[in-house]
Amino acid sequence: MMNNNVYPLEWFDSLILQTFDPLSTNIDSLTDNDIAAITENISKESIKIQVHLKNEVFSLKKKRHIRVTVRQYHSTLIFLLDSIIENRTAKVLQYEKIRQLADLLISSLDYLISFIEDRFSYYLSLDERVPITYLMVCRKELALKLQRINKRNISAETDKLTIKRVVKLVQNSIEADNGKKLTYRWILYFRELLKLLEDYNDDLETPSIFTPLDELLIDHNFNSVQYISILTERMTEQIYSIEKQSAKLNLLLLYYKDFKQLHSNVKITFDASHQNIKDVLENWFASEISFLQNRDEMEELGNVLYKRNINPLQPILENKIQCTLSSDQMGLILRATDETRILKAKSMSQVFKTIVPYLSTPFKRNLSYQSVRSKSYNPEEKDKEFVIKTLEKIIKHIKEY
C-alpha cells in the first residue's frame, strides 16, 4: 500500500496529467530554463521512486500488503505512461524540445515499470493483458535490443548461425499481431532473454556439442520448433558423418549424457503452445537411440539374409513411389509438414526416416533421408518458388472437387 500521507508519484502525476495536458495548459509557453529543470528532475524523481518503493516493501511484513503496494505502483506507472503517449500525439507537443521531453518521460516511466517487473515480479499478476500503449513501448524497446544483438561480432560459427536464427524468431514473435493475448509474463520473458543474449560471453569454450549459447537458450526454455531443429540437425550431421555403426551410437550416447546435465526452467517458456524443450529433446534422443540400436540388429539380420541370397530391402524397393519433385523440393514439404504439426512424429528425423525410403525421383531411385533432410535447411529460391507453385496447383484442384 502506498503511504497514505505521501504520494511518491505526485511529481510525475502532476507533470503528465496537468503540465502535459494539451487541453488545459499552454505547454508551448515553457521556457528553455523550465525544460532544463524538468529534464534534470525526471532523473532525480525516478531514483527517488525506486528508493521509496524498496524501503516501503522492506518495511512491510505481510505478503498481501507487499503485493498490493507493488501492484499499485505498477498500475499507476502504466496509467501515466499511457497518458503521456496519448498526449504526445497532440499538435502542441510536436515542438522539438517538448517532444524530446515527452520521449524522456516515456523512457523514464518505462524504466521504472521494468524495474518493478524485474525486482518484484513475484508480486505481480503476470497473466494480465498488457495495455496497448505500454505494449507499443515494449515492442520498440525489444526491437532496439534485437538490433544490438544482431550487430554483435560472434566469433564461433555455430553460435553466429544460432544467434541469427534466434533473433529472427524473437523478432517475428514480437511483431506478430495475431490477436493472441499478450501478457506481462510474455514481456518479462523476452526482456530477460534479450538481456542474457546481450550479456552473453562468446569467448567461453566447451567440449560439448552444446555451446554456452545453447545452454543459455535451453535454460530459458526457448522451445521454438526451429531452434530445436537446429540442435538436432547439428547432432545428426556429426553422428552420421561416422561410418561405423557402433561409433555412431556411442557418439549419440555421449551427446545424451551432456544433454542430461543441462538445466531448463520449465516455469517459463518461449511458446506456451509447445512442449518444454527438454521434453522434446528427450523424446528425440530416445527415438534416435532406439533407431541406431535397432539398426545394429537389422544389419546383423541383413548379413544373415545376404548369405542366404535374400534382399531385406526388396519390399521397399518394390513399393517406391516416384515423385516429380526433386529431393530438395520434397525435403522442403516434409520439413514444413513437421514444423506446422500436420505430420506428428517424435522428431523431424522420424518423419524423414519413415517417408523418404519409399520415395524416388525421375533421376534417382534410392534417396538418403539424411541428405533430403539436410538440404531442406538451405533451400534455393527456385526450389521454394517451385514448391509454392506446386502447392497452389494442389489447392486449385481441391477447390474444383
Short mmCIF file of C-alpha atoms in Angstrom, two decimals:
data_model
loop_
_atom_site.label_atom_id
_atom_site.label_comp_id
_atom_site.label_asym_id
_atom_site.label_seq_id
_atom_site.Cartn_x
_atom_site.Cartn_y
_atom_site.Cartn_z
CA MET A 1 0.00 0.00 0.00
CA MET A 2 1.32 3.43 -0.93
CA ASN A 3 1.87 5.58 2.14
CA ASN A 4 -1.38 7.45 2.82
CA ASN A 5 0.45 10.67 3.74
CA VAL A 6 2.88 10.65 0.82
CA TYR A 7 2.09 10.01 -2.84
CA PRO A 8 5.51 9.04 -4.28
CA LEU A 9 4.42 9.56 -7.89
CA GLU A 10 2.92 13.00 -7.27
CA TRP A 11 5.54 14.91 -9.28
CA PHE A 12 5.23 12.62 -12.34
CA ASP A 13 1.43 12.62 -11.97
CA SER A 14 1.24 16.44 -11.92
CA LEU A 15 3.71 16.83 -14.80
CA ILE A 16 1.90 14.36 -17.10
CA LEU A 17 -1.76 14.99 -16.22
CA GLN A 18 -1.51 18.77 -15.83
CA THR A 19 1.60 20.27 -17.45
CA PHE A 20 1.45 17.90 -20.42
CA ASP A 21 -2.33 18.08 -20.83
CA PRO A 22 -2.69 19.85 -24.21
CA LEU A 23 -6.26 20.96 -23.37
CA SER A 24 -5.68 22.63 -20.03
CA THR A 25 -2.26 24.32 -20.21
CA ASN A 26 -0.11 26.37 -22.52
CA ILE A 27 2.73 23.87 -22.66
CA ASP A 28 4.33 25.71 -25.58
CA SER A 29 5.00 28.61 -23.20
CA LEU A 30 7.63 26.58 -21.30
CA THR A 31 11.00 28.34 -21.41
CA ASP A 32 14.34 26.65 -22.03
CA ASN A 33 15.08 27.01 -18.31
CA ASP A 34 11.77 25.29 -17.45
CA ILE A 35 12.57 22.42 -19.81
CA ALA A 36 16.12 22.08 -18.42
CA ALA A 37 14.78 21.98 -14.86
CA ILE A 38 12.13 19.36 -15.72
CA THR A 39 14.70 17.26 -17.57
CA GLU A 40 17.02 17.25 -14.54
CA ASN A 41 14.18 16.50 -12.16
CA ILE A 42 12.93 13.49 -14.17
CA SER A 43 16.13 11.59 -13.36
CA LYS A 44 16.06 12.62 -9.68
CA GLU A 45 12.40 11.65 -9.26
CA SER A 46 12.98 8.30 -10.94
CA ILE A 47 15.73 7.44 -8.43
CA LYS A 48 13.59 8.66 -5.51
CA ILE A 49 10.69 6.41 -6.57
CA GLN A 50 12.96 3.35 -6.77
CA VAL A 51 14.38 4.02 -3.30
CA HIS A 52 10.93 4.78 -1.88
CA LEU A 53 9.45 1.56 -3.26
CA LYS A 54 12.32 -0.58 -1.95
CA ASN A 55 12.04 0.99 1.51
CA GLU A 56 8.28 0.59 1.55
CA VAL A 57 8.41 -3.07 0.53
CA PHE A 58 11.16 -3.75 3.07
CA SER A 59 9.09 -2.19 5.87
CA LEU A 60 6.02 -4.31 5.18
CA LYS A 61 5.70 -7.68 6.91
CA LYS A 62 2.78 -9.36 5.16
CA LYS A 63 2.98 -10.61 1.59
CA ARG A 64 -0.56 -9.40 0.95
CA HIS A 65 0.45 -5.82 1.78
CA ILE A 66 3.59 -6.03 -0.36
CA ARG A 67 1.53 -7.40 -3.27
CA VAL A 68 -0.95 -4.52 -3.03
CA THR A 69 1.85 -1.92 -2.85
CA VAL A 70 3.79 -3.31 -5.82
CA ARG A 71 0.66 -3.59 -7.96
CA GLN A 72 -0.36 -0.03 -7.08
CA TYR A 73 2.99 1.33 -8.24
CA HIS A 74 2.92 -0.84 -11.35
CA SER A 75 -0.63 0.02 -12.45
CA THR A 76 -0.18 3.76 -11.71
CA LEU A 77 3.05 3.96 -13.72
CA ILE A 78 1.37 2.20 -16.65
CA PHE A 79 -1.56 4.61 -16.43
CA LEU A 80 0.86 7.58 -16.53
CA LEU A 81 2.76 6.00 -19.43
CA ASP A 82 -0.48 5.54 -21.39
CA SER A 83 -1.43 9.15 -20.66
CA ILE A 84 1.83 10.71 -21.88
CA ILE A 85 1.83 8.53 -25.03
CA GLU A 86 -1.74 9.65 -25.77
CA ASN A 87 -0.96 13.33 -25.06
CA ARG A 88 2.18 13.24 -27.20
CA THR A 89 0.12 12.99 -30.38
CA ALA A 90 -1.33 16.49 -29.78
CA LYS A 91 -0.11 19.20 -32.14
CA VAL A 92 1.14 21.41 -29.32
CA LEU A 93 3.56 18.68 -28.20
CA GLN A 94 5.23 18.45 -31.61
CA TYR A 95 7.56 21.35 -30.80
CA GLU A 96 11.06 19.78 -30.91
CA LYS A 97 12.13 20.41 -27.29
CA ILE A 98 8.70 19.49 -25.89
CA ARG A 99 8.66 16.27 -27.94
CA GLN A 100 12.14 15.37 -26.66
CA LEU A 101 10.93 15.98 -23.10
CA ALA A 102 7.91 13.71 -23.68
CA ASP A 103 10.23 11.00 -25.07
CA LEU A 104 12.42 11.29 -21.96
CA LEU A 105 9.34 10.93 -19.76
CA ILE A 106 8.24 7.81 -21.67
CA SER A 107 11.71 6.31 -21.37
CA SER A 108 11.88 7.01 -17.61
CA LEU A 109 8.43 5.57 -16.92
CA ASP A 110 9.24 2.50 -18.98
CA TYR A 111 12.46 2.05 -16.99
CA LEU A 112 10.54 2.27 -13.68
CA ILE A 113 8.00 -0.29 -14.90
CA SER A 114 10.83 -2.62 -15.97
CA PHE A 115 12.48 -2.10 -12.57
CA ILE A 116 9.29 -3.28 -10.82
CA GLU A 117 8.83 -6.22 -13.20
CA ASP A 118 12.45 -7.33 -12.73
CA ARG A 119 12.68 -6.87 -8.95
CA PHE A 120 9.13 -7.67 -7.83
CA SER A 121 7.68 -9.97 -10.49
CA TYR A 122 6.66 -12.42 -7.74
CA TYR A 123 4.02 -9.94 -6.52
CA LEU A 124 2.60 -9.02 -9.93
CA SER A 125 -0.24 -10.65 -11.80
CA LEU A 126 1.84 -11.59 -14.85
CA ASP A 127 -1.02 -13.15 -16.80
CA GLU A 128 -2.95 -9.91 -17.19
CA ARG A 129 -3.25 -8.47 -20.69
CA VAL A 130 -0.76 -5.68 -21.41
CA PRO A 131 -2.30 -2.25 -22.27
CA ILE A 132 -1.80 -1.46 -25.97
CA THR A 133 0.21 1.75 -25.41
CA TYR A 134 2.55 0.01 -22.99
CA LEU A 135 2.90 -2.84 -25.49
CA MET A 136 3.95 -0.34 -28.18
CA VAL A 137 6.74 0.97 -25.94
CA CYS A 138 7.87 -2.56 -25.04
CA ARG A 139 7.99 -3.65 -28.68
CA LYS A 140 10.13 -0.64 -29.55
CA GLU A 141 12.47 -1.34 -26.63
CA LEU A 142 12.80 -5.04 -27.52
CA ALA A 143 13.37 -4.22 -31.22
CA LEU A 144 16.31 -1.95 -30.29
CA LYS A 145 17.82 -4.71 -28.16
CA LEU A 146 17.46 -7.16 -31.05
CA GLN A 147 19.32 -4.74 -33.34
CA ARG A 148 22.20 -4.55 -30.87
CA ILE A 149 22.33 -8.34 -30.51
CA ASN A 150 22.24 -8.80 -34.29
CA LYS A 151 25.24 -6.48 -34.68
CA ARG A 152 27.37 -8.39 -32.16
CA ASN A 153 30.56 -9.86 -33.55
CA ILE A 154 30.25 -13.54 -32.59
CA SER A 155 33.44 -15.49 -33.30
CA ALA A 156 32.15 -19.09 -33.18
CA GLU A 157 30.47 -20.03 -36.46
CA THR A 158 27.93 -22.30 -34.72
CA ASP A 159 26.83 -19.53 -32.35
CA LYS A 160 26.78 -16.97 -35.18
CA LEU A 161 24.20 -19.03 -37.09
CA THR A 162 22.19 -19.72 -33.93
CA ILE A 163 22.08 -16.03 -32.89
CA LYS A 164 20.95 -15.01 -36.38
CA ARG A 165 18.11 -17.55 -36.32
CA VAL A 166 17.06 -16.80 -32.74
CA VAL A 167 16.96 -13.04 -33.41
CA LYS A 168 14.67 -13.67 -36.39
CA LEU A 169 12.37 -15.94 -34.35
CA VAL A 170 12.11 -13.44 -31.48
CA GLN A 171 11.56 -10.58 -33.93
CA ASN A 172 8.69 -12.46 -35.60
CA SER A 173 7.14 -13.22 -32.23
CA ILE A 174 7.39 -9.61 -31.04
CA GLU A 175 5.97 -8.15 -34.25
CA ALA A 176 3.18 -10.73 -34.62
CA ASP A 177 -0.31 -9.27 -34.45
CA ASN A 178 -2.40 -12.42 -34.39
CA GLY A 179 -4.95 -11.45 -31.74
CA LYS A 180 -3.11 -13.52 -29.14
CA LYS A 181 -3.39 -12.29 -25.55
CA LEU A 182 -0.05 -10.63 -24.76
CA THR A 183 0.68 -10.61 -21.05
CA TYR A 184 3.24 -9.15 -18.65
CA ARG A 185 4.69 -12.66 -18.42
CA TRP A 186 5.30 -12.59 -22.20
CA ILE A 187 7.13 -9.23 -21.93
CA LEU A 188 9.15 -10.33 -18.92
CA TYR A 189 10.29 -13.48 -20.73
CA PHE A 190 11.62 -11.55 -23.73
CA ARG A 191 13.22 -8.83 -21.60
CA GLU A 192 15.14 -11.43 -19.59
CA LEU A 193 16.10 -13.45 -22.67
CA LEU A 194 17.40 -10.43 -24.61
CA LYS A 195 19.34 -9.19 -21.59
CA LEU A 196 21.04 -12.60 -21.34
CA LEU A 197 21.84 -12.55 -25.08
CA GLU A 198 23.27 -9.01 -24.82
CA ASP A 199 25.49 -10.06 -21.89
CA TYR A 200 26.45 -13.41 -23.45
CA ASN A 201 30.20 -14.06 -23.44
CA ASP A 202 31.04 -15.90 -26.65
CA ASP A 203 34.68 -16.44 -25.55
CA LEU A 204 33.64 -19.33 -23.32
CA GLU A 205 34.78 -22.71 -24.61
CA THR A 206 33.03 -26.04 -24.25
CA PRO A 207 33.99 -29.58 -25.29
CA SER A 208 30.29 -30.44 -25.69
CA ILE A 209 28.11 -30.36 -28.80
CA PHE A 210 26.01 -27.88 -26.78
CA THR A 211 27.67 -24.46 -26.71
CA PRO A 212 27.28 -21.99 -23.79
CA LEU A 213 24.74 -20.20 -26.00
CA ASP A 214 22.72 -23.42 -26.28
CA GLU A 215 22.93 -23.85 -22.51
CA LEU A 216 21.54 -20.31 -22.10
CA LEU A 217 18.64 -20.93 -24.51
CA ILE A 218 17.80 -24.35 -23.10
CA ASP A 219 17.91 -22.95 -19.56
CA HIS A 220 15.46 -20.23 -20.67
CA ASN A 221 13.22 -22.93 -22.24
CA PHE A 222 13.50 -21.47 -25.74
CA ASN A 223 11.25 -24.20 -27.14
CA SER A 224 10.97 -22.92 -30.70
CA VAL A 225 10.48 -25.78 -33.19
CA GLN A 226 13.05 -24.16 -35.50
CA TYR A 227 15.68 -23.85 -32.76
CA ILE A 228 15.16 -27.46 -31.68
CA SER A 229 15.66 -28.46 -35.33
CA ILE A 230 18.96 -26.54 -35.37
CA LEU A 231 20.17 -28.59 -32.39
CA THR A 232 19.03 -31.96 -33.75
CA GLU A 233 20.43 -31.21 -37.21
CA ARG A 234 23.81 -30.31 -35.71
CA MET A 235 23.96 -33.59 -33.79
CA THR A 236 22.67 -35.65 -36.72
CA GLU A 237 25.29 -34.20 -39.04
CA GLN A 238 28.10 -35.15 -36.64
CA ILE A 239 26.72 -38.62 -35.89
CA TYR A 240 26.06 -39.68 -39.48
CA SER A 241 29.42 -38.43 -40.71
CA ILE A 242 30.85 -41.53 -38.97
CA GLU A 243 30.81 -44.78 -40.93
CA LYS A 244 30.96 -47.38 -38.15
CA GLN A 245 27.55 -48.13 -36.68
CA SER A 246 28.72 -48.70 -33.10
CA ALA A 247 30.67 -45.43 -33.17
CA LYS A 248 27.52 -43.57 -34.25
CA LEU A 249 25.64 -44.96 -31.26
CA ASN A 250 28.50 -44.17 -28.86
CA LEU A 251 28.63 -40.55 -30.03
CA LEU A 252 24.85 -40.20 -29.68
CA LEU A 253 25.02 -41.59 -26.13
CA LEU A 254 27.80 -39.08 -25.33
CA TYR A 255 25.58 -36.23 -26.56
CA TYR A 256 22.73 -37.62 -24.48
CA LYS A 257 24.94 -37.64 -21.40
CA ASP A 258 25.86 -33.96 -21.98
CA PHE A 259 22.21 -33.11 -22.54
CA LYS A 260 21.09 -34.76 -19.27
CA GLN A 261 23.39 -32.38 -17.37
CA LEU A 262 21.72 -29.25 -18.81
CA HIS A 263 19.15 -27.34 -16.77
CA SER A 264 15.90 -25.90 -18.11
CA ASN A 265 13.50 -23.60 -16.27
CA VAL A 266 10.11 -25.18 -17.01
CA LYS A 267 8.27 -22.29 -15.29
CA ILE A 268 9.00 -20.02 -18.27
CA THR A 269 8.67 -20.67 -21.98
CA PHE A 270 9.07 -19.10 -25.42
CA ASP A 271 5.91 -20.73 -26.79
CA ALA A 272 3.32 -21.94 -24.29
CA SER A 273 1.55 -23.97 -27.01
CA HIS A 274 4.56 -26.30 -27.39
CA GLN A 275 6.21 -28.83 -25.09
CA ASN A 276 9.18 -27.81 -22.94
CA ILE A 277 12.45 -28.01 -24.83
CA LYS A 278 13.90 -30.69 -22.53
CA ASP A 279 10.88 -32.96 -23.11
CA VAL A 280 11.10 -32.57 -26.90
CA LEU A 281 14.83 -33.29 -26.97
CA GLU A 282 14.41 -36.19 -24.52
CA ASN A 283 11.95 -37.77 -26.99
CA TRP A 284 14.32 -37.10 -29.88
CA PHE A 285 17.21 -38.83 -28.10
CA ALA A 286 15.01 -41.81 -27.19
CA SER A 287 13.91 -42.13 -30.82
CA GLU A 288 17.46 -41.81 -32.24
CA ILE A 289 18.98 -44.23 -29.72
CA SER A 290 16.24 -46.78 -30.44
CA PHE A 291 16.78 -46.33 -34.20
CA LEU A 292 20.54 -46.89 -34.03
CA GLN A 293 20.18 -49.87 -31.68
CA ASN A 294 17.59 -51.44 -33.99
CA ARG A 295 19.79 -50.66 -36.97
CA ASP A 296 22.57 -52.72 -35.40
CA GLU A 297 20.16 -55.63 -35.17
CA MET A 298 18.93 -55.05 -38.73
CA GLU A 299 22.50 -55.08 -40.04
CA GLU A 300 23.10 -58.42 -38.37
CA LEU A 301 19.85 -59.73 -39.86
CA GLY A 302 20.83 -58.29 -43.24
CA ASN A 303 24.15 -60.17 -43.15
CA VAL A 304 22.34 -63.44 -42.43
CA LEU A 305 19.80 -62.82 -45.23
CA TYR A 306 22.57 -61.82 -47.63
CA LYS A 307 24.31 -65.13 -47.06
CA ARG A 308 21.00 -66.80 -47.94
CA ASN A 309 20.72 -64.62 -51.08
CA ILE A 310 17.65 -62.71 -49.73
CA ASN A 311 17.44 -58.91 -50.14
CA PRO A 312 15.85 -57.38 -46.96
CA LEU A 313 15.17 -54.10 -48.82
CA GLN A 314 13.16 -55.78 -51.57
CA PRO A 315 9.70 -54.82 -50.16
CA ILE A 316 10.73 -51.14 -50.01
CA LEU A 317 12.33 -51.20 -53.46
CA GLU A 318 9.18 -52.72 -54.97
CA ASN A 319 6.84 -50.22 -53.27
CA LYS A 320 8.63 -46.97 -54.11
CA ILE A 321 6.51 -44.06 -55.33
CA GLN A 322 8.03 -41.77 -57.93
CA CYS A 323 7.67 -38.06 -57.22
CA THR A 324 8.18 -35.43 -59.93
CA LEU A 325 9.67 -33.06 -57.33
CA SER A 326 13.41 -33.06 -56.75
CA SER A 327 14.77 -34.39 -53.44
CA ASP A 328 15.42 -30.77 -52.30
CA GLN A 329 11.79 -29.82 -53.01
CA MET A 330 10.49 -32.94 -51.27
CA GLY A 331 12.59 -32.06 -48.23
CA LEU A 332 11.01 -28.59 -48.05
CA ILE A 333 7.50 -30.05 -47.99
CA LEU A 334 8.36 -32.71 -45.39
CA ARG A 335 10.06 -30.14 -43.15
CA ALA A 336 7.08 -27.77 -43.42
CA THR A 337 4.56 -30.52 -42.59
CA ASP A 338 6.57 -31.41 -39.47
CA GLU A 339 7.04 -27.82 -38.26
CA THR A 340 3.36 -26.97 -38.81
CA ARG A 341 2.47 -30.22 -36.99
CA ILE A 342 0.46 -31.56 -39.94
CA LEU A 343 2.56 -34.70 -39.52
CA LYS A 344 3.16 -35.53 -35.86
CA ALA A 345 6.14 -37.68 -35.00
CA LYS A 346 8.60 -37.96 -32.13
CA SER A 347 11.07 -35.94 -34.16
CA MET A 348 11.63 -34.49 -37.59
CA SER A 349 14.12 -37.31 -38.16
CA GLN A 350 11.34 -39.85 -37.79
CA VAL A 351 9.25 -38.10 -40.46
CA PHE A 352 12.12 -38.25 -42.98
CA LYS A 353 13.19 -41.78 -41.98
CA THR A 354 9.67 -43.15 -42.35
CA ILE A 355 8.71 -41.49 -45.65
CA VAL A 356 11.86 -40.93 -47.74
CA PRO A 357 12.81 -44.64 -48.26
CA TYR A 358 9.51 -45.13 -50.12
CA LEU A 359 10.09 -42.21 -52.49
CA SER A 360 12.16 -41.81 -55.64
CA THR A 361 12.66 -39.13 -58.29
CA PRO A 362 12.85 -39.49 -62.08
CA PHE A 363 16.64 -39.18 -61.72
CA LYS A 364 17.34 -41.09 -58.52
CA ARG A 365 15.95 -44.42 -57.37
CA ASN A 366 17.33 -44.51 -53.82
CA LEU A 367 17.30 -41.38 -51.66
CA SER A 368 19.18 -40.76 -48.42
CA TYR A 369 16.80 -39.43 -45.77
CA GLN A 370 19.72 -37.61 -44.06
CA SER A 371 20.60 -35.85 -47.32
CA VAL A 372 16.97 -34.89 -48.06
CA ARG A 373 16.51 -33.51 -44.54
CA SER A 374 19.83 -31.66 -44.55
CA LYS A 375 19.08 -29.89 -47.85
CA SER A 376 15.71 -28.67 -46.55
CA TYR A 377 17.57 -26.23 -44.27
CA ASN A 378 19.37 -24.41 -47.07
CA PRO A 379 16.81 -24.26 -49.87
CA GLU A 380 17.44 -22.38 -53.08
CA GLU A 381 14.93 -19.70 -54.04
CA LYS A 382 13.98 -21.53 -57.24
CA ASP A 383 13.10 -24.66 -55.22
CA LYS A 384 10.97 -22.62 -52.79
CA GLU A 385 9.13 -20.97 -55.69
CA PHE A 386 8.53 -24.32 -57.41
CA VAL A 387 7.17 -25.90 -54.21
CA ILE A 388 4.81 -22.93 -53.67
CA LYS A 389 3.54 -23.19 -57.26
CA THR A 390 3.02 -26.96 -56.80
CA LEU A 391 1.02 -26.40 -53.61
CA GLU A 392 -1.03 -23.71 -55.34
CA LYS A 393 -1.79 -26.23 -58.11
CA ILE A 394 -2.99 -28.72 -55.47
CA ILE A 395 -5.18 -26.02 -53.85
CA LYS A 396 -6.71 -25.22 -57.22
CA HIS A 397 -7.60 -28.87 -57.79
CA ILE A 398 -9.11 -29.24 -54.31
CA LYS A 399 -11.33 -26.19 -54.94
CA GLU A 400 -12.67 -27.86 -58.07
CA TYR A 401 -13.69 -31.10 -56.31
#
